[in-house]
mmCIF file of C-alpha atoms in Angstrom:
data_model
loop_
_atom_site.group_PDB
_atom_site.id
_atom_site.type_symbol
_atom_site.label_atom_id
_atom_site.label_comp_id
_atom_site.label_asym_id
_atom_site.label_seq_id
_atom_site.Cartn_x
_atom_site.Cartn_y
_atom_site.Cartn_z
ATOM 1 C CA MET G 493 0.000 0.000 0.000
ATOM 2 C CA ARG G 494 1.269 3.458 -0.893
ATOM 3 C CA GLU G 495 0.655 6.924 0.514
ATOM 4 C CA GLY G 496 -2.870 8.180 -0.007
ATOM 5 C CA GLU G 497 -4.383 4.742 -0.689
ATOM 6 C CA GLY G 498 -5.239 3.712 2.878
ATOM 7 C CA GLY G 499 -8.670 5.269 3.328
ATOM 8 C CA ALA G 500 -10.078 4.185 -0.022
ATOM 9 C CA LEU G 501 -8.559 0.713 0.402
ATOM 10 C CA ALA G 502 -10.131 0.254 3.842
ATOM 11 C CA LEU G 503 -13.546 1.346 2.573
ATOM 12 C CA SER G 504 -13.236 -0.903 -0.485
ATOM 13 C CA ALA G 505 -12.483 -3.893 1.745
ATOM 14 C CA LEU G 506 -15.322 -2.968 4.123
ATOM 15 C CA TRP G 507 -17.790 -2.692 1.253
ATOM 16 C CA GLY G 508 -16.676 -6.099 0.023
ATOM 17 C CA PHE G 509 -17.112 -7.480 3.550
ATOM 18 C CA LEU G 510 -20.684 -6.214 3.812
ATOM 19 C CA ALA G 511 -21.743 -7.126 0.265
ATOM 20 C CA LEU G 512 -20.393 -10.677 0.388
ATOM 21 C CA GLY G 513 -21.548 -11.145 3.967
ATOM 22 C CA SER G 514 -25.100 -10.254 2.964
ATOM 23 C CA TRP G 515 -25.043 -12.828 0.171
ATOM 24 C CA PHE G 516 -23.416 -15.675 2.074
ATOM 25 C CA VAL G 517 -25.806 -15.417 4.993
ATOM 26 C CA VAL G 518 -28.622 -15.795 2.427
ATOM 27 C CA ARG G 519 -26.970 -18.439 0.249
ATOM 28 C CA PRO G 520 -27.782 -21.467 2.465
ATOM 29 C CA ALA G 521 -31.458 -20.470 2.201
ATOM 30 C CA ARG G 522 -31.127 -20.470 -1.597
ATOM 31 C CA ASP G 523 -29.538 -23.921 -1.507
ATOM 32 C CA VAL G 524 -32.309 -25.217 0.756
ATOM 33 C CA MET G 525 -34.813 -23.972 -1.833
ATOM 34 C CA GLY G 526 -32.878 -25.983 -4.422
ATOM 35 C CA THR G 527 -33.439 -29.162 -2.435
ATOM 36 C CA VAL G 528 -37.144 -28.294 -2.000
ATOM 37 C CA VAL G 529 -37.813 -28.137 -5.745
ATOM 38 C CA GLY G 530 -35.405 -30.981 -6.613
ATOM 39 C CA GLU G 531 -32.431 -31.139 -8.962
ATOM 40 C CA ASP G 532 -34.539 -31.715 -12.110
ATOM 41 C CA ALA G 533 -36.528 -28.544 -11.416
ATOM 42 C CA VAL G 534 -33.312 -26.622 -10.668
ATOM 43 C CA ARG G 535 -32.238 -27.179 -14.283
ATOM 44 C CA TRP G 536 -35.373 -25.378 -15.447
ATOM 45 C CA LEU G 537 -34.883 -22.686 -12.833
ATOM 46 C CA TYR G 538 -31.504 -21.910 -14.396
ATOM 47 C CA ILE G 539 -33.364 -21.137 -17.631
ATOM 48 C CA GLY G 540 -35.729 -18.906 -15.665
ATOM 49 C CA THR G 541 -32.737 -17.155 -14.130
ATOM 50 C CA LEU G 542 -31.235 -16.573 -17.572
ATOM 51 C CA ALA G 543 -34.538 -15.060 -18.721
ATOM 52 C CA GLY G 544 -34.496 -12.825 -15.659
ATOM 53 C CA MET G 545 -30.987 -11.663 -16.540
ATOM 54 C CA ALA G 546 -32.151 -10.847 -20.086
ATOM 55 C CA VAL G 547 -34.808 -8.545 -18.639
ATOM 56 C CA VAL G 548 -32.737 -6.963 -15.870
ATOM 57 C CA ASN G 549 -29.541 -6.209 -17.832
ATOM 58 C CA PRO G 550 -30.999 -3.582 -20.217
ATOM 59 C CA LEU G 551 -32.735 -1.956 -17.247
ATOM 60 C CA PHE G 552 -29.443 -1.835 -15.351
ATOM 61 C CA SER G 553 -27.597 -0.378 -18.356
ATOM 62 C CA TRP G 554 -30.356 2.225 -18.714
ATOM 63 C CA LEU G 555 -29.949 3.133 -15.038
ATOM 64 C CA VAL G 556 -26.156 3.371 -15.397
ATOM 65 C CA SER G 557 -26.522 5.637 -18.440
ATOM 66 C CA ARG G 558 -28.692 8.134 -16.586
ATOM 67 C CA THR G 559 -27.256 8.303 -13.064
ATOM 68 C CA ARG G 560 -23.911 8.737 -11.337
ATOM 69 C CA ARG G 561 -22.098 5.645 -10.116
ATOM 70 C CA VAL G 562 -22.906 6.131 -6.417
ATOM 71 C CA SER G 563 -26.567 6.785 -7.244
ATOM 72 C CA PHE G 564 -27.103 3.615 -9.267
ATOM 73 C CA THR G 565 -25.217 1.594 -6.652
ATOM 74 C CA LEU G 566 -27.618 2.790 -3.945
ATOM 75 C CA VAL G 567 -30.647 2.090 -6.151
ATOM 76 C CA VAL G 568 -29.504 -1.477 -6.893
ATOM 77 C CA TYR G 569 -28.630 -2.319 -3.287
ATOM 78 C CA GLY G 570 -31.790 -0.720 -1.908
ATOM 79 C CA PHE G 571 -33.986 -2.574 -4.404
ATOM 80 C CA PHE G 572 -32.531 -5.966 -3.506
ATOM 81 C CA ALA G 573 -32.718 -5.266 0.239
ATOM 82 C CA LEU G 574 -36.451 -4.559 -0.057
ATOM 83 C CA ASN G 575 -36.884 -7.758 -2.083
ATOM 84 C CA LEU G 576 -35.210 -9.751 0.690
ATOM 85 C CA LEU G 577 -37.659 -8.353 3.227
ATOM 86 C CA GLY G 578 -40.565 -9.341 0.983
ATOM 87 C CA PHE G 579 -39.332 -12.914 0.561
ATOM 88 C CA ARG G 580 -38.683 -13.173 4.291
ATOM 89 C CA ALA G 581 -42.319 -12.283 4.988
ATOM 90 C CA ALA G 582 -43.561 -14.807 2.404
ATOM 91 C CA LEU G 583 -41.408 -17.637 3.772
ATOM 92 C CA ALA G 584 -42.442 -16.860 7.347
ATOM 93 C CA ALA G 585 -46.112 -17.013 6.346
ATOM 94 C CA GLY G 586 -45.990 -20.125 4.157
ATOM 95 C CA GLY G 587 -43.155 -22.156 5.652
ATOM 96 C CA VAL G 588 -39.716 -22.793 4.194
ATOM 97 C CA GLU G 589 -40.765 -26.068 2.573
ATOM 98 C CA GLY G 590 -44.432 -25.176 2.189
ATOM 99 C CA SER G 591 -44.462 -24.092 -1.445
ATOM 100 C CA ALA G 592 -42.375 -25.345 -4.343
ATOM 101 C CA ALA G 593 -43.468 -22.296 -6.359
ATOM 102 C CA LEU G 594 -42.183 -19.885 -3.702
ATOM 103 C CA ALA G 595 -38.983 -21.913 -3.368
ATOM 104 C CA GLY G 596 -38.457 -21.750 -7.125
ATOM 105 C CA ALA G 597 -39.149 -18.019 -7.248
ATOM 106 C CA PHE G 598 -36.643 -17.362 -4.482
ATOM 107 C CA PHE G 599 -34.040 -19.590 -6.142
ATOM 108 C CA VAL G 600 -34.337 -17.628 -9.405
ATOM 109 C CA TRP G 601 -34.401 -14.242 -7.697
ATOM 110 C CA SER G 602 -31.394 -14.949 -5.456
ATOM 111 C CA SER G 603 -29.431 -16.217 -8.456
ATOM 112 C CA VAL G 604 -29.951 -12.785 -10.040
ATOM 113 C CA PHE G 605 -29.393 -10.832 -6.834
ATOM 114 C CA ASN G 606 -26.014 -12.229 -5.853
ATOM 115 C CA LEU G 607 -24.389 -11.627 -9.239
ATOM 116 C CA PHE G 608 -25.584 -8.037 -9.513
ATOM 117 C CA ILE G 609 -24.434 -6.906 -6.069
ATOM 118 C CA VAL G 610 -20.992 -8.427 -6.644
ATOM 119 C CA SER G 611 -20.703 -7.138 -10.228
ATOM 120 C CA VAL G 612 -21.575 -3.583 -9.159
ATOM 121 C CA PHE G 613 -18.983 -3.806 -6.383
ATOM 122 C CA TRP G 614 -16.149 -4.984 -8.646
ATOM 123 C CA GLY G 615 -17.153 -2.552 -11.388
ATOM 124 C CA PHE G 616 -16.774 0.268 -8.883
ATOM 125 C CA MET G 617 -13.365 -1.145 -7.918
ATOM 126 C CA ALA G 618 -12.226 -1.208 -11.561
ATOM 127 C CA ASP G 619 -13.376 2.416 -11.854
ATOM 128 C CA THR G 620 -11.435 3.349 -8.702
ATOM 129 C CA TRP G 621 -8.102 1.504 -9.037
ATOM 130 C CA ARG G 622 -5.658 1.386 -11.964
ATOM 131 C CA SER G 623 -4.248 -1.877 -13.370
ATOM 132 C CA GLU G 624 -0.985 -1.540 -11.430
ATOM 133 C CA GLN G 625 -2.886 -0.834 -8.207
ATOM 134 C CA ALA G 626 -5.219 -3.768 -8.815
ATOM 135 C CA LYS G 627 -2.319 -6.234 -8.818
ATOM 136 C CA ARG G 628 -1.147 -4.865 -5.465
ATOM 137 C CA LEU G 629 -4.442 -4.183 -3.726
ATOM 138 C CA TYR G 630 -7.106 -6.537 -5.071
ATOM 139 C CA GLY G 631 -5.850 -9.268 -2.770
ATOM 140 C CA VAL G 632 -6.554 -7.044 0.249
ATOM 141 C CA ILE G 633 -9.939 -5.989 -1.119
ATOM 142 C CA GLY G 634 -10.745 -9.609 -1.891
ATOM 143 C CA LEU G 635 -9.696 -10.553 1.647
ATOM 144 C CA GLY G 636 -12.250 -8.112 3.024
ATOM 145 C CA ALA G 637 -14.915 -9.698 0.823
ATOM 146 C CA THR G 638 -13.843 -13.182 1.899
ATOM 147 C CA LEU G 639 -13.989 -12.270 5.585
ATOM 148 C CA GLY G 640 -17.524 -11.066 4.943
ATOM 149 C CA ALA G 641 -18.350 -14.374 3.296
ATOM 150 C CA ILE G 642 -16.874 -16.197 6.304
ATOM 151 C CA ALA G 643 -18.938 -14.089 8.691
ATOM 152 C CA GLY G 644 -22.075 -14.703 6.650
ATOM 153 C CA SER G 645 -21.485 -18.443 6.364
ATOM 154 C CA ALA G 646 -20.573 -18.766 10.051
ATOM 155 C CA GLY G 647 -23.627 -16.795 11.101
ATOM 156 C CA ALA G 648 -25.884 -18.943 8.943
ATOM 157 C CA ALA G 649 -24.301 -22.168 10.231
ATOM 158 C CA MET G 650 -24.639 -21.129 13.888
ATOM 159 C CA PHE G 651 -28.059 -19.497 13.830
ATOM 160 C CA ALA G 652 -30.042 -21.213 11.039
ATOM 161 C CA ARG G 653 -31.748 -23.648 13.421
ATOM 162 C CA TRP G 654 -32.281 -21.039 16.148
ATOM 163 C CA LEU G 655 -33.512 -18.174 13.962
ATOM 164 C CA GLY G 656 -35.099 -20.201 11.180
ATOM 165 C CA VAL G 657 -34.086 -20.170 7.538
ATOM 166 C CA GLU G 658 -36.406 -17.257 6.690
ATOM 167 C CA ASN G 659 -34.661 -14.881 9.111
ATOM 168 C CA LEU G 660 -31.356 -15.331 7.317
ATOM 169 C CA LEU G 661 -32.920 -13.074 4.674
ATOM 170 C CA LEU G 662 -33.477 -10.321 7.249
ATOM 171 C CA ALA G 663 -29.774 -10.395 8.127
ATOM 172 C CA GLY G 664 -28.917 -10.178 4.427
ATOM 173 C CA ALA G 665 -31.106 -7.093 3.968
ATOM 174 C CA CYS G 666 -29.361 -5.335 6.863
ATOM 175 C CA GLY G 667 -25.962 -6.135 5.345
ATOM 176 C CA LEU G 668 -27.002 -4.691 1.978
ATOM 177 C CA ALA G 669 -28.181 -1.456 3.581
ATOM 178 C CA LEU G 670 -24.817 -1.033 5.316
ATOM 179 C CA ALA G 671 -22.968 -1.887 2.092
ATOM 180 C CA GLY G 672 -24.839 0.878 0.276
ATOM 181 C CA GLY G 673 -23.782 3.380 2.918
ATOM 182 C CA CYS G 674 -20.179 2.240 2.578
ATOM 183 C CA ALA G 675 -20.340 2.707 -1.205
ATOM 184 C CA ALA G 676 -21.510 6.298 -0.765
ATOM 185 C CA TRP G 677 -18.692 6.965 1.715
ATOM 186 C CA LEU G 678 -16.086 5.486 -0.626
ATOM 187 C CA GLY G 679 -17.360 7.592 -3.514
ATOM 188 C CA SER G 680 -16.965 10.718 -1.396
ATOM 189 C CA VAL G 681 -13.412 9.811 -0.299
ATOM 190 C CA VAL G 682 -12.275 8.978 -3.830
ATOM 191 C CA SER G 683 -13.794 12.181 -5.209
ATOM 192 C CA ARG G 684 -12.009 14.377 -2.645
ATOM 193 C CA ARG G 685 -8.603 12.807 -3.351
ATOM 194 C CA ALA G 686 -8.929 12.613 -7.140
ATOM 195 C CA ALA G 687 -7.339 14.971 -9.633
ATOM 196 C CA PRO G 688 -9.763 17.666 -10.873
ATOM 197 C CA ALA G 689 -10.288 15.946 -14.246
ATOM 198 C CA ASP G 690 -10.956 12.565 -12.594
ATOM 199 C CA ARG G 691 -13.269 14.194 -10.053
ATOM 200 C CA GLU G 692 -15.300 15.794 -12.802
ATOM 201 C CA ALA G 693 -15.474 12.509 -14.745
ATOM 202 C CA ALA G 694 -16.770 10.687 -11.663
ATOM 203 C CA ARG G 695 -19.523 13.273 -11.208
ATOM 204 C CA ARG G 696 -20.747 13.023 -14.793
ATOM 205 C CA LYS G 697 -23.399 10.571 -15.875
ATOM 206 C CA ILE G 698 -21.854 7.720 -17.849
ATOM 207 C CA GLY G 699 -24.313 8.131 -20.727
ATOM 208 C CA GLY G 700 -24.934 5.827 -23.665
ATOM 209 C CA SER G 701 -27.816 3.430 -24.242
ATOM 210 C CA ALA G 702 -29.349 0.433 -22.521
ATOM 211 C CA TRP G 703 -27.753 -1.894 -25.088
ATOM 212 C CA ASP G 704 -24.127 -0.757 -24.767
ATOM 213 C CA GLY G 705 -23.185 -3.685 -22.540
ATOM 214 C CA LEU G 706 -24.525 -6.240 -25.010
ATOM 215 C CA ARG G 707 -22.770 -4.595 -27.959
ATOM 216 C CA SER G 708 -19.415 -4.401 -26.181
ATOM 217 C CA ALA G 709 -19.569 -7.893 -24.695
ATOM 218 C CA LEU G 710 -20.411 -9.587 -27.990
ATOM 219 C CA GLY G 711 -18.709 -7.234 -30.440
ATOM 220 C CA LYS G 712 -15.127 -6.922 -29.177
ATOM 221 C CA PRO G 713 -12.607 -9.822 -29.110
ATOM 222 C CA TYR G 714 -11.299 -8.910 -25.641
ATOM 223 C CA PHE G 715 -14.769 -9.085 -24.104
ATOM 224 C CA LEU G 716 -15.645 -12.181 -26.115
ATOM 225 C CA GLY G 717 -12.603 -13.838 -24.545
ATOM 226 C CA ILE G 718 -13.732 -12.843 -21.060
ATOM 227 C CA SER G 719 -17.242 -14.112 -21.865
ATOM 228 C CA ALA G 720 -15.859 -17.464 -23.014
ATOM 229 C CA TYR G 721 -13.790 -17.735 -19.821
ATOM 230 C CA ILE G 722 -16.895 -17.097 -17.712
ATOM 231 C CA LEU G 723 -18.898 -19.673 -19.684
ATOM 232 C CA LEU G 724 -16.291 -22.382 -19.125
ATOM 233 C CA LEU G 725 -16.043 -21.471 -15.437
ATOM 234 C CA THR G 726 -19.777 -21.630 -14.852
ATOM 235 C CA VAL G 727 -20.392 -24.780 -16.887
ATOM 236 C CA THR G 728 -17.894 -26.715 -14.775
ATOM 237 C CA GLN G 729 -18.975 -25.240 -11.455
ATOM 238 C CA THR G 730 -22.567 -26.187 -12.302
ATOM 239 C CA PHE G 731 -21.386 -29.781 -12.720
ATOM 240 C CA VAL G 732 -19.985 -29.547 -9.196
ATOM 241 C CA TYR G 733 -23.114 -27.869 -7.823
ATOM 242 C CA PHE G 734 -25.377 -30.714 -8.933
ATOM 243 C CA GLN G 735 -22.988 -33.202 -7.365
ATOM 244 C CA GLU G 736 -23.208 -31.138 -4.169
ATOM 245 C CA LEU G 737 -27.025 -31.180 -4.220
ATOM 246 C CA ARG G 738 -27.027 -34.968 -4.642
ATOM 247 C CA ILE G 739 -24.487 -35.680 -1.913
ATOM 248 C CA VAL G 740 -25.803 -33.232 0.714
ATOM 249 C CA GLY G 741 -29.448 -33.908 -0.147
ATOM 250 C CA GLY G 742 -28.902 -37.636 0.347
ATOM 251 C CA ALA G 743 -26.951 -37.233 3.569
ATOM 252 C CA PHE G 744 -29.517 -34.914 5.223
ATOM 253 C CA ALA G 745 -32.832 -36.056 3.723
ATOM 254 C CA GLY G 746 -35.852 -34.510 5.480
ATOM 255 C CA ASP G 747 -33.745 -32.070 7.527
ATOM 256 C CA PRO G 748 -33.751 -28.570 5.942
ATOM 257 C CA GLU G 749 -31.839 -26.960 8.824
ATOM 258 C CA GLY G 750 -29.274 -29.776 8.646
ATOM 259 C CA LYS G 751 -28.841 -29.131 4.935
ATOM 260 C CA ALA G 752 -28.462 -25.397 5.582
ATOM 261 C CA ARG G 753 -25.791 -26.079 8.224
ATOM 262 C CA ALA G 754 -23.960 -28.472 5.890
ATOM 263 C CA PHE G 755 -23.963 -25.996 2.999
ATOM 264 C CA ALA G 756 -22.863 -23.190 5.325
ATOM 265 C CA THR G 757 -20.115 -25.312 6.914
ATOM 266 C CA ILE G 758 -18.682 -26.282 3.524
ATOM 267 C CA GLU G 759 -18.711 -22.611 2.581
ATOM 268 C CA LEU G 760 -17.075 -21.658 5.883
ATOM 269 C CA CYS G 761 -14.188 -24.079 5.266
ATOM 270 C CA THR G 762 -13.863 -22.725 1.736
ATOM 271 C CA GLN G 763 -13.810 -19.107 2.804
ATOM 272 C CA THR G 764 -11.293 -19.722 5.591
ATOM 273 C CA LEU G 765 -8.818 -21.232 3.137
ATOM 274 C CA THR G 766 -9.572 -18.434 0.679
ATOM 275 C CA ALA G 767 -8.866 -15.782 3.324
ATOM 276 C CA LEU G 768 -5.515 -17.333 4.236
ATOM 277 C CA THR G 769 -4.557 -17.459 0.567
ATOM 278 C CA GLN G 770 -5.581 -13.848 -0.003
ATOM 279 C CA ALA G 771 -3.706 -12.676 3.078
ATOM 280 C CA PHE G 772 -0.401 -14.357 2.251
ATOM 281 C CA LEU G 773 -0.322 -15.513 -1.392
ATOM 282 C CA THR G 774 -2.632 -13.628 -3.768
ATOM 283 C CA ALA G 775 -0.415 -10.604 -4.452
ATOM 284 C CA ARG G 776 2.662 -12.835 -4.815
ATOM 285 C CA LEU G 777 0.896 -15.246 -7.177
ATOM 286 C CA LEU G 778 -0.368 -12.403 -9.357
ATOM 287 C CA ARG G 779 3.197 -11.118 -9.630
ATOM 288 C CA TRP G 780 4.755 -14.556 -10.214
ATOM 289 C CA LEU G 781 2.131 -16.058 -12.517
ATOM 290 C CA GLY G 782 0.841 -12.881 -14.125
ATOM 291 C CA VAL G 783 -2.803 -12.404 -15.033
ATOM 292 C CA GLY G 784 -2.841 -15.280 -17.542
ATOM 293 C CA GLY G 785 -1.208 -17.837 -15.257
ATOM 294 C CA SER G 786 -3.473 -16.840 -12.373
ATOM 295 C CA LEU G 787 -6.545 -17.310 -14.573
ATOM 296 C CA ALA G 788 -5.303 -20.769 -15.610
ATOM 297 C CA LEU G 789 -5.096 -22.085 -12.042
ATOM 298 C CA ALA G 790 -8.875 -22.589 -11.699
ATOM 299 C CA PRO G 791 -9.278 -25.041 -14.627
ATOM 300 C CA MET G 792 -6.323 -27.105 -13.420
ATOM 301 C CA VAL G 793 -7.793 -27.515 -9.925
ATOM 302 C CA THR G 794 -11.276 -28.205 -11.323
ATOM 303 C CA LEU G 795 -10.130 -31.116 -13.473
ATOM 304 C CA VAL G 796 -8.199 -32.815 -10.654
ATOM 305 C CA GLY G 797 -11.020 -32.259 -8.162
ATOM 306 C CA MET G 798 -13.728 -33.662 -10.428
ATOM 307 C CA ALA G 799 -11.700 -36.839 -10.801
ATOM 308 C CA ALA G 800 -11.345 -37.127 -7.004
ATOM 309 C CA LEU G 801 -15.078 -36.606 -6.452
ATOM 310 C CA ALA G 802 -15.922 -39.255 -9.050
ATOM 311 C CA ALA G 803 -13.681 -41.723 -7.218
ATOM 312 C CA ALA G 804 -15.058 -40.962 -3.726
ATOM 313 C CA PRO G 805 -18.420 -39.097 -3.692
ATOM 314 C CA SER G 806 -18.603 -38.289 0.042
ATOM 315 C CA VAL G 807 -19.389 -35.112 1.979
ATOM 316 C CA PHE G 808 -15.754 -34.976 3.157
ATOM 317 C CA VAL G 809 -14.283 -35.203 -0.351
ATOM 318 C CA LEU G 810 -16.894 -32.721 -1.584
ATOM 319 C CA ALA G 811 -15.904 -30.231 1.127
ATOM 320 C CA ALA G 812 -12.184 -30.622 0.366
ATOM 321 C CA PHE G 813 -12.717 -30.234 -3.389
ATOM 322 C CA GLN G 814 -14.986 -27.224 -3.018
ATOM 323 C CA ALA G 815 -12.495 -25.563 -0.665
ATOM 324 C CA LEU G 816 -9.613 -25.976 -3.116
ATOM 325 C CA ARG G 817 -11.648 -25.178 -6.244
ATOM 326 C CA LYS G 818 -13.296 -22.075 -4.871
ATOM 327 C CA THR G 819 -10.054 -20.867 -3.293
ATOM 328 C CA SER G 820 -8.240 -21.092 -6.625
ATOM 329 C CA GLU G 821 -11.101 -19.197 -8.267
ATOM 330 C CA ARG G 822 -11.841 -16.589 -5.603
ATOM 331 C CA ALA G 823 -8.370 -15.893 -4.229
ATOM 332 C CA VAL G 824 -6.340 -16.107 -7.451
ATOM 333 C CA ALA G 825 -8.418 -16.270 -10.649
ATOM 334 C CA ARG G 826 -11.055 -13.750 -9.487
ATOM 335 C CA PRO G 827 -8.593 -10.899 -8.761
ATOM 336 C CA ALA G 828 -6.909 -11.620 -12.109
ATOM 337 C CA ARG G 829 -10.292 -11.626 -13.855
ATOM 338 C CA GLU G 830 -11.307 -8.341 -12.259
ATOM 339 C CA ALA G 831 -7.947 -6.827 -13.256
ATOM 340 C CA LEU G 832 -8.950 -7.444 -16.884
ATOM 341 C CA TYR G 833 -11.488 -4.612 -16.547
ATOM 342 C CA THR G 834 -8.992 -2.002 -15.323
ATOM 343 C CA VAL G 835 -7.818 -1.426 -18.915
ATOM 344 C CA VAL G 836 -11.217 -0.826 -20.594
ATOM 345 C CA GLU G 837 -13.434 2.238 -21.100
ATOM 346 C CA ARG G 838 -15.330 3.553 -18.072
ATOM 347 C CA SER G 839 -18.789 2.671 -19.375
ATOM 348 C CA GLU G 840 -17.584 -0.863 -20.155
ATOM 349 C CA LYS G 841 -16.561 -1.355 -16.519
ATOM 350 C CA TYR G 842 -20.249 -1.283 -15.608
ATOM 351 C CA LYS G 843 -22.301 -2.144 -18.692
ATOM 352 C CA ALA G 844 -20.225 -4.815 -20.463
ATOM 353 C CA LYS G 845 -19.037 -6.178 -17.141
ATOM 354 C CA SER G 846 -22.541 -6.499 -15.700
ATOM 355 C CA PHE G 847 -23.761 -8.265 -18.856
ATOM 356 C CA ILE G 848 -20.866 -10.744 -18.702
ATOM 357 C CA ASP G 849 -21.051 -11.221 -14.923
ATOM 358 C CA THR G 850 -24.799 -11.882 -14.969
ATOM 359 C CA PHE G 851 -26.301 -12.968 -18.302
ATOM 360 C CA VAL G 852 -23.227 -14.782 -19.632
ATOM 361 C CA TYR G 853 -22.551 -16.251 -16.188
ATOM 362 C CA ARG G 854 -26.051 -17.676 -15.902
ATOM 363 C CA GLY G 855 -25.878 -18.804 -19.523
ATOM 364 C CA GLY G 856 -23.015 -21.037 -18.440
ATOM 365 C CA ASP G 857 -25.212 -22.340 -15.624
ATOM 366 C CA VAL G 858 -27.887 -23.286 -18.160
ATOM 367 C CA GLY G 859 -25.320 -24.999 -20.368
ATOM 368 C CA GLY G 860 -23.835 -26.868 -17.426
ATOM 369 C CA ALA G 861 -27.262 -27.896 -16.133
ATOM 370 C CA GLY G 862 -28.258 -29.141 -19.582
ATOM 371 C CA ALA G 863 -25.039 -31.120 -19.984
ATOM 372 C CA ASP G 864 -25.425 -32.629 -16.513
ATOM 373 C CA GLY G 865 -29.022 -33.584 -17.282
ATOM 374 C CA LEU G 866 -27.996 -35.175 -20.577
ATOM 375 C CA VAL G 867 -25.288 -37.222 -18.873
ATOM 376 C CA LYS G 868 -27.810 -38.359 -16.261
ATOM 377 C CA ALA G 869 -30.427 -39.197 -18.918
ATOM 378 C CA VAL G 870 -28.059 -41.526 -20.783
ATOM 379 C CA GLY G 871 -27.023 -43.245 -17.573
ATOM 380 C CA GLY G 872 -23.640 -41.592 -17.171
ATOM 381 C CA GLY G 873 -22.256 -40.793 -13.748
ATOM 382 C CA ALA G 874 -19.486 -38.702 -12.278
ATOM 383 C CA GLY G 875 -16.916 -40.442 -14.482
ATOM 384 C CA ALA G 876 -18.686 -39.198 -17.604
ATOM 385 C CA LEU G 877 -18.612 -35.660 -16.222
ATOM 386 C CA VAL G 878 -14.850 -35.975 -15.701
ATOM 387 C CA ALA G 879 -14.445 -37.035 -19.340
ATOM 388 C CA LEU G 880 -16.516 -34.032 -20.384
ATOM 389 C CA THR G 881 -14.539 -31.683 -18.121
ATOM 390 C CA ALA G 882 -11.106 -32.639 -19.521
ATOM 391 C CA PRO G 883 -11.401 -30.976 -22.973
ATOM 392 C CA ILE G 884 -13.215 -28.017 -21.424
ATOM 393 C CA ALA G 885 -10.271 -27.502 -19.065
ATOM 394 C CA GLY G 886 -7.801 -27.621 -21.962
ATOM 395 C CA VAL G 887 -9.589 -24.865 -23.878
ATOM 396 C CA TRP G 888 -10.047 -22.929 -20.647
ATOM 397 C CA ILE G 889 -6.301 -22.915 -19.889
ATOM 398 C CA ALA G 890 -5.392 -21.765 -23.410
ATOM 399 C CA LEU G 891 -7.959 -18.977 -23.203
ATOM 400 C CA SER G 892 -6.568 -17.870 -19.832
ATOM 401 C CA LEU G 893 -3.093 -17.390 -21.267
ATOM 402 C CA TRP G 894 -4.476 -15.472 -24.277
ATOM 403 C CA LEU G 895 -6.404 -13.101 -22.008
ATOM 404 C CA GLY G 896 -3.261 -12.512 -19.963
ATOM 405 C CA ARG G 897 -1.360 -11.436 -23.069
ATOM 406 C CA ARG G 898 -4.168 -9.130 -24.226
ATOM 407 C CA HIS G 899 -4.400 -7.512 -20.796
ATOM 408 C CA ALA G 900 -0.652 -6.870 -20.715
ATOM 409 C CA ALA G 901 -0.786 -5.239 -24.156
ATOM 410 C CA ARG G 902 -3.712 -3.005 -23.165
ATOM 411 C CA ALA G 903 -2.039 -2.021 -19.878
ATOM 412 C CA GLU G 904 1.156 -1.064 -21.709
ATOM 413 C CA ALA G 905 -0.811 1.007 -24.216
ATOM 414 C CA THR G 906 -2.627 2.777 -21.383
ATOM 415 C CA VAL G 907 0.672 3.709 -19.714
ATOM 416 C CA GLN G 908 2.110 5.003 -22.990
ATOM 417 C CA ASN G 909 -0.961 7.141 -23.654
ATOM 418 C CA SER G 910 -1.138 8.608 -20.151
#
């Protein structure tokens, strides 16, 4: 950390803590809803989520075009906090397992909610920190987010049975409200310390149209590469998610609070390992491996872990695999992926990024769910998924290295033009 960065860095990490904490205290409730509707219905819910993303993305881009960055952040966070309160009331009235329709609606909604609050957060970070700063500081910012995820997961694991699953949503709404306040504070701090030209740019509306994100994401090779990376990531993690539903659902049949505790405990182990990695290794790995090498770590771990889970499909092996897979993605690949956006136009940091982080991300979920369902329909098991994952991982690694080279070229051009 260098002189003048401390205040903005602390607020960035605190915002990440609150945003991720609000999601991870809610996430076990979402996973319980997945077991209520069943894995076959979840595949269709992924399609519903993708449709929801198709509707929400143009609205978000329209909002970004017409408001300042702090304003649209507060609107997004406030909207989702109110939604959480509404779902909490509905679940309290009808029972957590009382309605498959309500469970499905919450599953779809929460799958939209979590991606948008995180995408807005990282878009703001890319608009605040330069590429060189991102390599130094994103590990610290990510650590703050991870500690929030740990707090959320731990709180859910400890209090799910005492409070009830529906009251986890109330805690999430409170976290979102605090995160919005932190975003406003950060915007004020950054504006005061910025150069006059940067301060004026931050105050201006971003402008453009509701379709800018779609055009950038699908019309420029750099963004197409990022989109392909996200698709491969989400397809494979959806394979793992369905394995998780099967293993945990079978181990805790008829016990929704037990399932919630199991999901939260697995996440707690994952986030603890992620935090240790971010505290001691992330910045070093980004320097040693570069952006491309850091991106390539996730597909390598995924392939090895899928093979291990196919050989021994137990809760213990699942927890170990998820901890290693998610740590490689969140502590190493995620900071590298977010650094890719530090070298693009300001509007693209919000519009193209939100389209990729939400619609493309959930498109990968749909593809992964469809592939998993096809494997199941033809009688294939975990071994068939491993065979399917191997070529995906090969393409994924090659794409990671290509993105690293393109990022380096863009960063060098930015320095030369500054």
